[in-house]
XYZ file of C-alpha atoms in Angstrom:
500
model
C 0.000 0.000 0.000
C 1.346 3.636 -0.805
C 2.370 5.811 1.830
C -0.881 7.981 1.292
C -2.584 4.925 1.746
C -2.086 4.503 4.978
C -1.513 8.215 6.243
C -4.278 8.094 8.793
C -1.963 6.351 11.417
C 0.147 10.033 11.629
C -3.553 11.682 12.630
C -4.091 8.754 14.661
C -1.425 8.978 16.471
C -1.931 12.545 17.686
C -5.206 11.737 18.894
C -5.879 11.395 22.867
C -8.733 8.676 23.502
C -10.818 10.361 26.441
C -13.146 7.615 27.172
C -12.629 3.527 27.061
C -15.144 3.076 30.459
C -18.525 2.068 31.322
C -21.229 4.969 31.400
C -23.457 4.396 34.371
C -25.859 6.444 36.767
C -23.955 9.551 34.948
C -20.436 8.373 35.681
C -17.110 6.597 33.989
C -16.572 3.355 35.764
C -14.329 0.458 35.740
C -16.771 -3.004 35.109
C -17.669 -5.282 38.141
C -14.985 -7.990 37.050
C -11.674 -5.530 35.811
C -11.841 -7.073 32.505
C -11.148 -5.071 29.449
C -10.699 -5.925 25.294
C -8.875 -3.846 22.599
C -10.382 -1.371 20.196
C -8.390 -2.389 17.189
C -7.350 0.338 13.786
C -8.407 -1.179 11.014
C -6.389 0.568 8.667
C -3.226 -0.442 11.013
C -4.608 -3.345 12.416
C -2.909 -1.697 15.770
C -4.220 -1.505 19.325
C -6.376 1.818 19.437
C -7.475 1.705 22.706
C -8.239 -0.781 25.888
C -12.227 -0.442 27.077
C -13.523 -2.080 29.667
C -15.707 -5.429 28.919
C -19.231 -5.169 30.485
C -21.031 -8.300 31.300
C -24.377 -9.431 33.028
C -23.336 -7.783 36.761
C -22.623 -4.860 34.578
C -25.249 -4.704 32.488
C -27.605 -5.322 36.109
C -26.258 -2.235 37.361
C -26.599 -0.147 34.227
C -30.110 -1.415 34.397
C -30.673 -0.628 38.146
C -29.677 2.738 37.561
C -32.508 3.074 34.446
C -34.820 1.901 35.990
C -34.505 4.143 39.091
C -34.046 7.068 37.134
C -37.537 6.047 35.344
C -39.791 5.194 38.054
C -38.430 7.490 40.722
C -36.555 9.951 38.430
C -37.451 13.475 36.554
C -37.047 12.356 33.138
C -40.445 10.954 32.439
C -42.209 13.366 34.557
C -40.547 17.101 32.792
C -42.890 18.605 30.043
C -42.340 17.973 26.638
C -40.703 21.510 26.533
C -38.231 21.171 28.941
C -37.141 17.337 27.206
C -36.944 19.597 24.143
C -34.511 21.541 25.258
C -32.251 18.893 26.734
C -32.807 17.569 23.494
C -31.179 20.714 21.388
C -28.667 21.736 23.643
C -27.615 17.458 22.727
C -27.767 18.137 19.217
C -25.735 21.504 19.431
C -22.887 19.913 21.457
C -23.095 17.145 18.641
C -22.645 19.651 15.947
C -19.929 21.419 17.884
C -17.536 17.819 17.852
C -17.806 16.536 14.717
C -13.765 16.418 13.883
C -13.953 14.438 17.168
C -16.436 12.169 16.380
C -15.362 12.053 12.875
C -11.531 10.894 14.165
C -12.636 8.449 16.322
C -14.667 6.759 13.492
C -11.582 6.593 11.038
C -9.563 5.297 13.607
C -12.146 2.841 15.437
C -13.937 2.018 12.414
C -11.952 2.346 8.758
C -14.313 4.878 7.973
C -13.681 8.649 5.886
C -13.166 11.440 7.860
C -15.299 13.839 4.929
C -18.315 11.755 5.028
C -18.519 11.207 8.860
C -17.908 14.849 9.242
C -20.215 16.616 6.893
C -22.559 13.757 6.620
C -23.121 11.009 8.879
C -22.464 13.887 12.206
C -25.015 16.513 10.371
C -27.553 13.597 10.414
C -27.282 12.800 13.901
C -27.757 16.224 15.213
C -30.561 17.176 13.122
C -31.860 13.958 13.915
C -31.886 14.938 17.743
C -33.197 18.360 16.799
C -36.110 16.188 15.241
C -37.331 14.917 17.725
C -36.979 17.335 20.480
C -39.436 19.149 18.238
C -41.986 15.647 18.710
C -41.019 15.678 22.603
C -43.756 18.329 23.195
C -46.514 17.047 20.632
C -46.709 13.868 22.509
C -50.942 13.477 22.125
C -53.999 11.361 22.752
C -57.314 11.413 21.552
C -60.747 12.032 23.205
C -62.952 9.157 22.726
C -66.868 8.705 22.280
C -67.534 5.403 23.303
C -71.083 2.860 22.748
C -72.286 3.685 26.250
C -72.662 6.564 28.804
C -69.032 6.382 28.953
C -66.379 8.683 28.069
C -62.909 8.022 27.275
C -59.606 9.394 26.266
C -56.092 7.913 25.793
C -52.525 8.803 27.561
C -49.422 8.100 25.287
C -46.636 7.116 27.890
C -42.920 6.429 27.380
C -42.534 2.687 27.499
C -39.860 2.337 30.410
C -36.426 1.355 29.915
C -34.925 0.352 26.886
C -32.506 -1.767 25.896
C -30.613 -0.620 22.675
C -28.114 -2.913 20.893
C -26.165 -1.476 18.147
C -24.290 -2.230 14.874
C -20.600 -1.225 14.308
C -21.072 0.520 10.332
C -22.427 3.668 11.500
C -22.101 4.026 15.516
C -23.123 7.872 15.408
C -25.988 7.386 13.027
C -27.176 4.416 14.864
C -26.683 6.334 18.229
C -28.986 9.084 17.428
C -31.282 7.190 15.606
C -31.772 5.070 18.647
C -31.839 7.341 20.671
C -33.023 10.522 20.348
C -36.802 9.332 19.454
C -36.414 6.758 22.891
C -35.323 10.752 25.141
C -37.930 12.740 23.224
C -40.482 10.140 24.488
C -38.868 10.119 28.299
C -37.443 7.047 28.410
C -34.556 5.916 30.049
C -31.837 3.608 28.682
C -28.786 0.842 28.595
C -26.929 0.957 25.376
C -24.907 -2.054 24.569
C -22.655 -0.803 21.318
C -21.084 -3.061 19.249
C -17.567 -4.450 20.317
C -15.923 -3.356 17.583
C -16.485 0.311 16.968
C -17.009 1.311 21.188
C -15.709 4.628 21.256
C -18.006 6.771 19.464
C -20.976 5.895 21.968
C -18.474 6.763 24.750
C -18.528 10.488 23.868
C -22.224 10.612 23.468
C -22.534 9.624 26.859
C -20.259 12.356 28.039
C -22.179 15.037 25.931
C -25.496 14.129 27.350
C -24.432 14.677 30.692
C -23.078 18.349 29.455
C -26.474 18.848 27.569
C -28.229 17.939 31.036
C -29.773 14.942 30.480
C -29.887 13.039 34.246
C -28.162 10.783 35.496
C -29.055 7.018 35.008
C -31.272 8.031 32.015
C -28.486 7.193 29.225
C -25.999 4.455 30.562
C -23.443 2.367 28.034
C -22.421 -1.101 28.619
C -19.055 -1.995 26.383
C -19.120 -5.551 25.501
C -19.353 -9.080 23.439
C -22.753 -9.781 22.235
C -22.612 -12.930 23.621
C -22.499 -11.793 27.420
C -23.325 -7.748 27.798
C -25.755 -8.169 24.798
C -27.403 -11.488 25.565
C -28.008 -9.850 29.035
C -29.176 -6.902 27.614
C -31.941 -8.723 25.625
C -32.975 -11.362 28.273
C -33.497 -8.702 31.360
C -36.445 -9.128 32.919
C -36.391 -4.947 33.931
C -35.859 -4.114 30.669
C -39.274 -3.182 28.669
C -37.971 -2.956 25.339
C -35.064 -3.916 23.008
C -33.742 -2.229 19.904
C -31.275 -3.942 17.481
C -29.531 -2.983 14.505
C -27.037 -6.392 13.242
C -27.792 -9.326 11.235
C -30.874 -11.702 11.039
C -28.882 -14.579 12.592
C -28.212 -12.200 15.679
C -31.462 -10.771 15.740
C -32.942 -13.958 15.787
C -31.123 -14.368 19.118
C -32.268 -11.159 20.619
C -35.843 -12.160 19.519
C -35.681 -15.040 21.354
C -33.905 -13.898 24.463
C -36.844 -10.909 24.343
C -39.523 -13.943 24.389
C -37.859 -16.302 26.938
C -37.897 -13.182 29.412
C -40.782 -10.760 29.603
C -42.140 -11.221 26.141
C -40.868 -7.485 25.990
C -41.237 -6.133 22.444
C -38.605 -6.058 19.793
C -37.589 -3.909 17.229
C -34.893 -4.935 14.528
C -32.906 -3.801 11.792
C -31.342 -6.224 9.947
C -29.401 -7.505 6.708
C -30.696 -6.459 3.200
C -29.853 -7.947 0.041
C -31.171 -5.378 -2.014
C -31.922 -5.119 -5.924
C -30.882 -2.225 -8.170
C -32.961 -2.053 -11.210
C -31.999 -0.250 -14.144
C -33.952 -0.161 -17.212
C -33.108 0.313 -20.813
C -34.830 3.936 -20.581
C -32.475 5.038 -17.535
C -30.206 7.738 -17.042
C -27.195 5.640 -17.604
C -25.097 7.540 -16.726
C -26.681 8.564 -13.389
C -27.440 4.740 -13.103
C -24.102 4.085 -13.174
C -22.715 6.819 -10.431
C -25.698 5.927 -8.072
C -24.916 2.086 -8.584
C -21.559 2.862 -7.435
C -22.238 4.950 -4.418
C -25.145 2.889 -3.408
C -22.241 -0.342 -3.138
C -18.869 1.564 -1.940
C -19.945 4.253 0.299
C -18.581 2.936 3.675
C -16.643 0.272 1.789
C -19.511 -1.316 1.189
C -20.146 -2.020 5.174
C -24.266 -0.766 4.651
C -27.178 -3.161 5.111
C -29.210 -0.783 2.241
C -26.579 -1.436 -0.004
C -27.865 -2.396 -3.851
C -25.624 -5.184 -4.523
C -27.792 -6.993 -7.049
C -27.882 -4.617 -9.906
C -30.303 -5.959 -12.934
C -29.846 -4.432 -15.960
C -32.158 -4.699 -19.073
C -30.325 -6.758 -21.693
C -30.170 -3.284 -24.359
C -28.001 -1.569 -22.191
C -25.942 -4.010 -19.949
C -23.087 -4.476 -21.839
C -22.448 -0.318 -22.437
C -24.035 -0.275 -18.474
C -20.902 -2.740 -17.190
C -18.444 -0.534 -19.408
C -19.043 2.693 -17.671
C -19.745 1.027 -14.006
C -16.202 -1.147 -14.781
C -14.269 2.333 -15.343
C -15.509 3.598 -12.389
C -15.147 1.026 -9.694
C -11.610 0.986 -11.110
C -11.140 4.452 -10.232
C -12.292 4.621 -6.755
C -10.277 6.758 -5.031
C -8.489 5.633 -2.901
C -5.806 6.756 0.027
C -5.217 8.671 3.621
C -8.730 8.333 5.541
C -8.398 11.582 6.689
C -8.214 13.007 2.948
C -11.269 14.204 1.298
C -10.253 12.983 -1.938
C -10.420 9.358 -0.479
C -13.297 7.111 -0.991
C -12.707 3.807 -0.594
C -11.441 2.729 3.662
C -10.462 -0.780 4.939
C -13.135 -3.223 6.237
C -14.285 -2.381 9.847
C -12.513 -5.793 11.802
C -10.528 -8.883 10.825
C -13.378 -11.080 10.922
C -15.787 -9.038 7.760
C -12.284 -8.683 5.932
C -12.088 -12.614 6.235
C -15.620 -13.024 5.577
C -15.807 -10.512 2.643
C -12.682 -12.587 0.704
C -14.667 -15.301 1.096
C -17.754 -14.277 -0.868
C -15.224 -13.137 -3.446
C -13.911 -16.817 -4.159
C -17.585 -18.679 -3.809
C -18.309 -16.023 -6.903
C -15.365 -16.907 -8.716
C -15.639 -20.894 -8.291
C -19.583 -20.535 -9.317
C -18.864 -19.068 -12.528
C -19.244 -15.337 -12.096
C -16.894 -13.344 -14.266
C -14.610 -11.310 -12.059
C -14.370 -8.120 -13.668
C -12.493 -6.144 -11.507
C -10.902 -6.262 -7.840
C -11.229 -9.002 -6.073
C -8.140 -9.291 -3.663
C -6.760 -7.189 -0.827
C -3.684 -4.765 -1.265
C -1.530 -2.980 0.974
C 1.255 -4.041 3.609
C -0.957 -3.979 6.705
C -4.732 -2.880 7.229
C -7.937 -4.537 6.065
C -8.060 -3.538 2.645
C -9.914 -5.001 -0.263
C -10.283 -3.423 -3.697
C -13.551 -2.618 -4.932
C -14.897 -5.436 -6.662
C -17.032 -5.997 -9.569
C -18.728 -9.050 -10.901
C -21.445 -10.126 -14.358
C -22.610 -12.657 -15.550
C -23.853 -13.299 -12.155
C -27.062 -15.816 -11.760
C -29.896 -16.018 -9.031
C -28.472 -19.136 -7.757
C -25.028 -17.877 -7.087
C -24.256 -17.592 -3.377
C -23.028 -13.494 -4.132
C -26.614 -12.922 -5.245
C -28.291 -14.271 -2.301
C -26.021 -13.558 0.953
C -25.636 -10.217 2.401
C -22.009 -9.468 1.911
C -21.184 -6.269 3.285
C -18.255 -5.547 1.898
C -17.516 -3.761 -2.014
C -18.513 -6.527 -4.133
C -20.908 -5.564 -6.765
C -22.702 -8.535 -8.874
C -24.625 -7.462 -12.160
C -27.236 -9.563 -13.821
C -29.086 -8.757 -17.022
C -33.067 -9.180 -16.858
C -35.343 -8.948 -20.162
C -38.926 -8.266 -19.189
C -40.478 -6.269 -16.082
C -42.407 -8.862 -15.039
C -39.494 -10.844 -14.912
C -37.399 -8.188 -12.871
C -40.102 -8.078 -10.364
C -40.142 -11.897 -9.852
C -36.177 -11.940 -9.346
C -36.057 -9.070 -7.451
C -38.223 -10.350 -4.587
C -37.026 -14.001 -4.955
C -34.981 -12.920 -1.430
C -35.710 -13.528 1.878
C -34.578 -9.782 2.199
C -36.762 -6.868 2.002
C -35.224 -3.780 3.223
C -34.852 -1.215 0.630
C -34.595 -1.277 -3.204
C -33.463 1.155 -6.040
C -35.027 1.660 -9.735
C -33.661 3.553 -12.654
C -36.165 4.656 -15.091
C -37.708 7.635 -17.392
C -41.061 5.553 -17.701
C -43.639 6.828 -14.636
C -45.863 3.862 -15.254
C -42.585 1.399 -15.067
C -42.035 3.532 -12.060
C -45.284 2.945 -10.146
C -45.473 -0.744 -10.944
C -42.123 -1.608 -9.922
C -42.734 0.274 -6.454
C -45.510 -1.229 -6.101
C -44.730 -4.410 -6.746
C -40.994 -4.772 -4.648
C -41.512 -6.158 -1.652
C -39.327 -3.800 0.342
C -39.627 -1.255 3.197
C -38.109 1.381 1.212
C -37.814 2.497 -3.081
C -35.673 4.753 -4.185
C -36.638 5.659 -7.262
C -33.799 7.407 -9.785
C -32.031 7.910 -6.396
C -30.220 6.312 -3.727
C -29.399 6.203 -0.168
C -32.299 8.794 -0.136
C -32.305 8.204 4.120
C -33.990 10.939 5.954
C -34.862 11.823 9.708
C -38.523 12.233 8.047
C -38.517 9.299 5.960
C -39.029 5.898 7.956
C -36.782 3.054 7.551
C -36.934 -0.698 8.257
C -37.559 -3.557 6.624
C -39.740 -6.452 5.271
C -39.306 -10.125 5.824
C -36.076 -10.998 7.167
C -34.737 -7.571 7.294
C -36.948 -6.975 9.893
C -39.553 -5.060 11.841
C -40.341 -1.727 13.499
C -39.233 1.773 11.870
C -36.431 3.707 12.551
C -36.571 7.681 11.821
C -39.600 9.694 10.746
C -42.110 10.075 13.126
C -43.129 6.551 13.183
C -40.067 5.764 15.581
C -41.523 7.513 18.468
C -44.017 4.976 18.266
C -41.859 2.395 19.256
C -40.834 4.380 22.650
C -44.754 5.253 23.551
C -47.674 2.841 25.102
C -50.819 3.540 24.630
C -53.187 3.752 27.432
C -57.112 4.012 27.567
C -58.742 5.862 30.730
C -62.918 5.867 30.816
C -65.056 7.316 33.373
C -68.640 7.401 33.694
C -71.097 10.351 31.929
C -73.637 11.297 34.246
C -76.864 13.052 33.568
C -75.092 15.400 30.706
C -77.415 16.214 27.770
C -74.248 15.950 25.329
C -73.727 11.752 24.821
């Protein structure tokens, strides 16, 4: 690898890692049992930082401190006005540490310093400043029941919640977790994922600088195995968010049932299609079906691996897309130039390489890519594949990781049928000029989201989740307060009123 390759480890070095704690009842803490694990560079494959390994004692005290913060504390009970405010001052001390946030997450996590900065940071806060502006619109509804009986219903926050997170996008995911779960009072134990740790870590220091109590946010570091698996089998915890993979969220679901049949909400692996017909901007077809498969290396759940082409332009389609997966930019982390970052831990790199040969020993034609480079870091060149069948295990596994597999399609009928042949459903992009090809196809995909002659179109406003084994429950737009909120029905008797 060139030296400009691997010129984040000069702006890693320089920077001091504040926080490698637990987060509990408002304070740093050592866990119960002393043991710690390493936050690894990716790009160096070096020891970033040791954090200290939460497990079930921890994630009992984290809970403890929730829960008493919930039913005793002032959370739940402040107007929706004064959780607003909390709620702004969060997302202006957000705002006011993005280089922070966005050097931790090139040095935890592979990622590109531009894009967390001016993108993935941005969202976060003006996600927060979303929903502080739902904190104080939190209504019911007056009802007129059969009988002399009137009625009227009380939205209130569920309780504590349990959030389990992905390593990809740790500030996204943070504020998408979690700003909906404060703007409905709730109180918290976040269990982030063991590979990108450090990120959450700061959060929790800027909520308690943005005045949001003690015990309401607390952060177990951890394995999934141990913090997480206590984290979704509590019996004091009334909810559970998770962000990961179906296999894992499989696990949570069943923890969630075994315990106090609290409810569930998942995000989970896509395998989305990318359909481009003959009609299309090819050109834009060709830039989105880029970005949409090597933004963040290719580490996204939305990401449109399975790109169908209609058969009149696929072969000029896979010329253009060829030239510019080859030139990917690629370089320091910390330049803005760079696009392309090493895969988040050891274990995707592995698993990512291994997709790449079951392609190339089931007959896909490897067009481009398709091995790592560089002297240290893990690094994998963008990677492009045709002649790629249903069948093939690249078409049907989640990879993430920057493989792209193209496969040419005839008929929209057909496109349709291959499209949802997946036991995916989570988003879904289609290229075309044609408004009735539009509204069929988006109709017709099985998917929770369709971008159509766009991509990655993800919005505070716009809900996402999934379908089918991508999983349940929405994530941004108004819809996620939902998932924070019970609903409760109070009646009392009319008496002698000449209004029924």
């Amino acid at each position: 690898m060139s030296s400009a390759t691997n010129g984040s480890s000069k702006s890693a070095a320089t920077h001091k890692i504040k926080f490698t704690k637990l987060f509990i009842n408002g304070e740093f803490v050592d866990s119960v049992s002393g043991n710690t694990f390493e936050a690894i560079n990716p790009a160096t494959e070096q020891v970033l930082a040791t954090v200290a390994e939460g497990r079930e004692e921890d994630v009992d005290l984290a809970v403890k401190a929730a829960r008493e913060a919930f039913d005793n504390g002032p959370w739940p009970r402040l107007s929706g006005e004064a959780r607003r405010k909390v709620l702004l001052k969060f997302a202006d001390l957000i705002e006011e540490n993005a280089d922070e946030f966005a050097s931790l997450e090139v040095m935890n996590g592979g990622k590109l310093f531009g894009p967390v900065k001016n993108f993935e940071v941005p969202i976060a806060s003006e996600t927060f400043r979303y929903f502080a502006g739902a904190a104080d619109k939190v209504r019911g509804a007056t009802l007129k029941m059969s009988k002399n009986i009137q009625a009227y219903t009380l939205r209130e926050p569920i309780g504590v919640v349990g959030h389990i997170t992905a390593w990809n996008s740790p500030a996204y995911m943070f504020a998408t977790k979690v700003a909906p779960a404060l703007a409905a009072g709730c109180t918290m134990v976040i269990k982030p994922a063991e590979h990108t740790p450090l990120t959450v870590l700061i959060f929790a220091h800027l909520s308690k600088l943005a005045g949001v109590p003690d015990g309401v946010i607390n952060v177990v570091n951890g394995f999934g195995k141990t913090a997480g698996a206590a984290v979704s089998s509590h019996m004091d915890i009334d909810a559970v968010t998770f962000t990961g993979s179906t296999e894992v969220g499989r696990l949570v679901m069943q923890a969630a049932a075994m315990s106090n049949l609290k409810p569930v909400y998942l995000g989970l692996s896509g395998k989305s299609p990318f359909i481009v017909f003959d009609d299309a901007d090819i050109h834009k077809a060709v830039e989105l079906a880029t970005i949409g498969n090597l933004t963040n290396k290719g580490e996204m759940c939305v990401a449109g691996s399975r790109i169908f082409v209609q058969e009149g332009i696929h072969d000029v389609f896979v010329e253009k897309l060829t030239a510019m997966v080859k030139g990917w930019p690629k370089g320091d982390l910390f330049d803005l130039a760079t696009r392309h970052g090493p895969q988040n831990n050891k274990k995707q790199y592995e698993k990512v390489l291994s997709y790449i040969e079951h392609g190339k020993k089931e007959g896909a034609t490897l067009v481009t890519g398709g091995k790592p480079f560089g002297d240290k870091g893990y690094y994998i060149e963008p990677t492009l594949f045709t002649n790629v069948t249903d069948d093939m295990t690249i078409a049907k596994n989640e990879i993430f990781g920057p493989v792209i597999s193209v496969l040419k399609f005839k008929t929209m009928e057909e496109v349709i049928k291959r499209a949802n042949s997946t036991k995916y459903g989570l988003v879904s992009g289609v290229m075309t000029k044609n408004i009735d090809i539009a509204n069929t196809v988006s109709r017709s995909i099985r998917a929770g989201a369709v971008w159509i002659n766009c991509y990655l179109a993800v919005d505070r406003d716009a809900p996402h989740g999934g379908y089918k084994m991508s999983g349940f429950g929405r994530e941004q737009g108004l819809e996620a307060l939902e998932h924070y909120l019970q609903v409760k029905t109070v009646a009392t008797p009319i008496y002698d009123s000449p209004w029924l």
